[in-house]
Amino acid sequence: MALLSVLTPVLALVLCLVIGFLFLRSRDAETTSRAPAQTKGTSKTDFRPWVDQDLLDDTEITAAGGDEDEWVDGDDDEEFAHVPYSHPRYPEETMLQRSDNFYSLMNQRRSVRFISSEPVSRKVIDNIILTAGTAPSGAHTEPWSFVVVSDPKTKHQIRLIVEEEEEVNYHQRMGDKWVNDLSKLRTNWIKEYLDVAPYLILIFKQAYGILPNGKKKTHYYNEISVSISCGILLAALQNAGLVTVTSTPLNCGPQLRLLLKRPANEKLLLLLPVGYPAADATVPDLKRKHLDDIMVHI
Amino acid sequence: MALLSVLTPVLALVLCLVIGFLFLRSRDAETTSRAPAQTKGTSKTDFRPWVDQDLLDDTEITAAGGDEDEWVDGDDDEEFAHVPYSHPRYPEETMLQRSDNFYSLMNQRRSVRFISSEPVSRKVIDNIILTAGTAPSGAHTEPWSFVVVSDPKTKHQIRLIVEEEEEVNYHQRMGDKWVNDLSKLRTNWIKEYLDVAPYLILIFKQAYGILPNGKKKTHYYNEISVSISCGILLAALQNAGLVTVTSTPLNCGPQLRLLLKRPANEKLLLLLPVGYPAADATVPDLKRKHLDDIMVHI
């Protein structure tokens, strides 16, 4: 008995160490699943004041885990020879004219929820996806998958999933800060355009790749890369005279991924209903920030 | 003494609980600092198999915290009246032609590190920034700041910061997996174009806004929004006949933010050196994925 009472503290101490170890592992698992080098990166930067006083968010994390900082398309000398680069060169007047015209075109773009059911040529959609595929990406991983849905049944299944989740958001996920948005959420609840639009484009980011040996290969900057390609996609839609509304369905990604049979390394980033605007389409009469409010020149 | 040996296990147990509690708190702090509603979001979704088997990354986190899922530009009925929307409507042949042309133009875009020192018209740059500012953003927060640097001294200070950090990355931050990239990193170490390019465009995302009452207003989807606007910016550069290389300098954000006197709610997302390509510019002879490798039609 005396022996036991002497041993108990030792046992308790062991238990204590085990629990500590478990928490440590769970934390590592959590972070490494997102960015292998985060712990390394931050531990190095902890001593540097400007890091402490700055926001610590994923850009930092991703950056810390990044292979290289430049997105030199597939810059792998072993893989690719370097070739001379030729590029269209315009006189200054032409450059001004072209940049003016492109700005006016893009400035007409608006998020439109009232989409016509009128069919749209598949060839145009193909060109638009090809254009999105010209975006740069970290280490030229091209970590995007574009799922173009025109099948009415699938579109309707997508609508059911999105609307059901909206309801869950409404009933379960809303914190106090959302109370004021009730009415707004209600109006957003019904997504008729998911049935009506001739195409739904679901953009998936590939969070990691699979190497020949079956191991996971992290795709650094995959969210930034795919978002950039979506920016080019939106430009291509506008250029072709089509409209969409940029949407990120709350928590629908996993169900939609299964519905569309996408692999586990892919994650839904955006859902874009695409078509011509409805004849009676309206948009909020908003203004955009002025140049001085978004640009600083040094 | 007997009393003590009876108490020791109790004390050890208390110690054990304290340690466990501390780990829990540190984990919460870590997650909430990034996404206030994550814990709420995940706790609700933990029971749903498709969430468990899916990647849990920030899209999920941001989504769980999201105010609304549609980026209806400034869709706030109290603030904006809705007005009829008119949009350029092209015949199908024209749409095909336009989408073909835009694809060919964008498909010529490459990441170019060899930039000419030749000056570029400020008006063209202004148009390009204005074009980037037409991107959609979560709840029309327009959470972007574009810092355009042409001042040689500032460009050189930026170069010093970036190259110094590259050295830190090289000496301190590299894990075993980076060993093979040594030579590549060395060559990327010197960023001559940061001095040479007539313009450096540093794109900052505003992770949160400041309300009139001084409180923080989270900008949901701010990274996706700003990345989309960068995609449109890259399209505008290519349209004007200019080149750049998309770069995300590792851990330089905080120092560059201070150098450029940006507020604490802003975080560097990308750094783009901009200009004409150098006469002897080369690029790796890479191919892009075929349409079938990036698109699925259902």
XYZ file of C-alpha atoms in Angstrom, chain A residues 60-175:
116
model
C 1.572 33.855 -43.883
C 0.995 30.170 -43.349
C 0.926 29.331 -47.029
C 3.949 31.512 -47.606
C 5.837 29.783 -44.852
C 5.090 26.476 -46.532
C 5.786 27.678 -50.051
C 8.266 25.932 -52.283
C 9.294 29.082 -54.058
C 7.948 32.597 -54.138
C 7.790 33.140 -57.880
C 5.125 31.534 -59.988
C 7.423 31.051 -62.934
C 5.176 28.785 -64.945
C 6.722 25.362 -64.518
C 10.146 26.832 -63.899
C 11.970 23.532 -63.696
C 15.145 23.609 -65.700
C 15.402 19.828 -65.654
C 11.965 19.585 -67.217
C 11.754 22.546 -69.561
C 14.216 24.230 -71.873
C 14.022 28.019 -71.857
C 12.947 29.584 -75.127
C 12.919 33.181 -76.346
C 9.707 35.001 -75.467
C 7.853 37.105 -78.015
C 5.003 39.330 -76.938
C 2.629 41.678 -78.780
C 4.084 45.192 -78.599
C 1.672 48.082 -79.139
C 2.429 51.789 -79.627
C 1.599 53.848 -76.518
C -1.555 55.292 -78.061
C -2.813 51.784 -78.813
C -1.978 50.624 -75.296
C -3.995 53.510 -73.870
C -6.909 52.746 -76.180
C -6.845 49.036 -75.419
C -6.620 49.562 -71.647
C -9.474 52.106 -71.851
C -11.684 49.729 -73.810
C -10.968 46.751 -71.562
C -11.738 48.838 -68.484
C -15.083 49.998 -69.908
C -15.983 46.426 -70.803
C -15.097 45.060 -67.364
C -16.706 48.014 -65.611
C -20.030 46.944 -67.145
C -19.765 43.580 -65.387
C -22.245 43.103 -62.571
C -23.291 40.168 -60.431
C -26.651 39.191 -61.949
C -29.053 36.761 -60.252
C -31.734 36.943 -62.888
C -30.495 34.610 -65.589
C -32.364 33.663 -68.769
C -33.029 29.983 -69.523
C -32.037 30.658 -73.146
C -29.440 28.097 -74.309
C -25.800 29.157 -74.763
C -23.307 27.620 -77.201
C -21.076 24.943 -75.633
C -18.165 26.142 -77.797
C -18.299 29.534 -76.107
C -18.238 27.880 -72.673
C -15.305 25.697 -73.756
C -13.361 28.785 -74.837
C -14.117 30.451 -71.509
C -12.841 27.454 -69.510
C -9.745 27.275 -71.737
C -9.149 30.960 -71.010
C -9.463 30.389 -67.256
C -6.886 27.598 -67.653
C -4.255 30.106 -68.826
C -3.906 31.529 -65.284
C -0.561 31.270 -63.519
C -0.331 28.854 -60.580
C 2.205 28.035 -57.868
C 4.945 25.930 -59.523
C 2.602 25.494 -62.533
C 0.458 22.944 -60.695
C -2.697 24.177 -62.502
C -4.698 23.037 -59.422
C -8.190 23.650 -60.855
C -11.125 21.546 -62.021
C -14.084 23.158 -63.763
C -17.304 21.152 -63.609
C -19.772 22.455 -66.196
C -23.312 21.258 -65.457
C -26.101 21.565 -68.032
C -28.027 18.382 -67.130
C -31.375 19.554 -65.630
C -31.528 16.714 -63.064
C -28.037 17.433 -61.746
C -28.742 21.166 -61.666
C -31.837 20.481 -59.587
C -29.941 18.179 -57.188
C -27.396 20.979 -56.753
C -30.223 23.415 -56.023
C -31.693 21.069 -53.391
C -28.324 20.705 -51.647
C -27.633 24.443 -51.689
C -31.103 25.416 -50.474
C -31.092 22.731 -47.781
C -27.756 24.003 -46.487
C -29.057 27.552 -46.556
C -31.836 26.359 -44.285
C -29.301 24.719 -41.960
C -27.334 27.959 -41.942
C -30.496 29.787 -41.075
C -31.673 27.478 -38.308
C -28.420 26.284 -36.781
C -25.335 28.195 -37.770
C -26.315 31.777 -37.212
C -24.631 33.612 -34.358
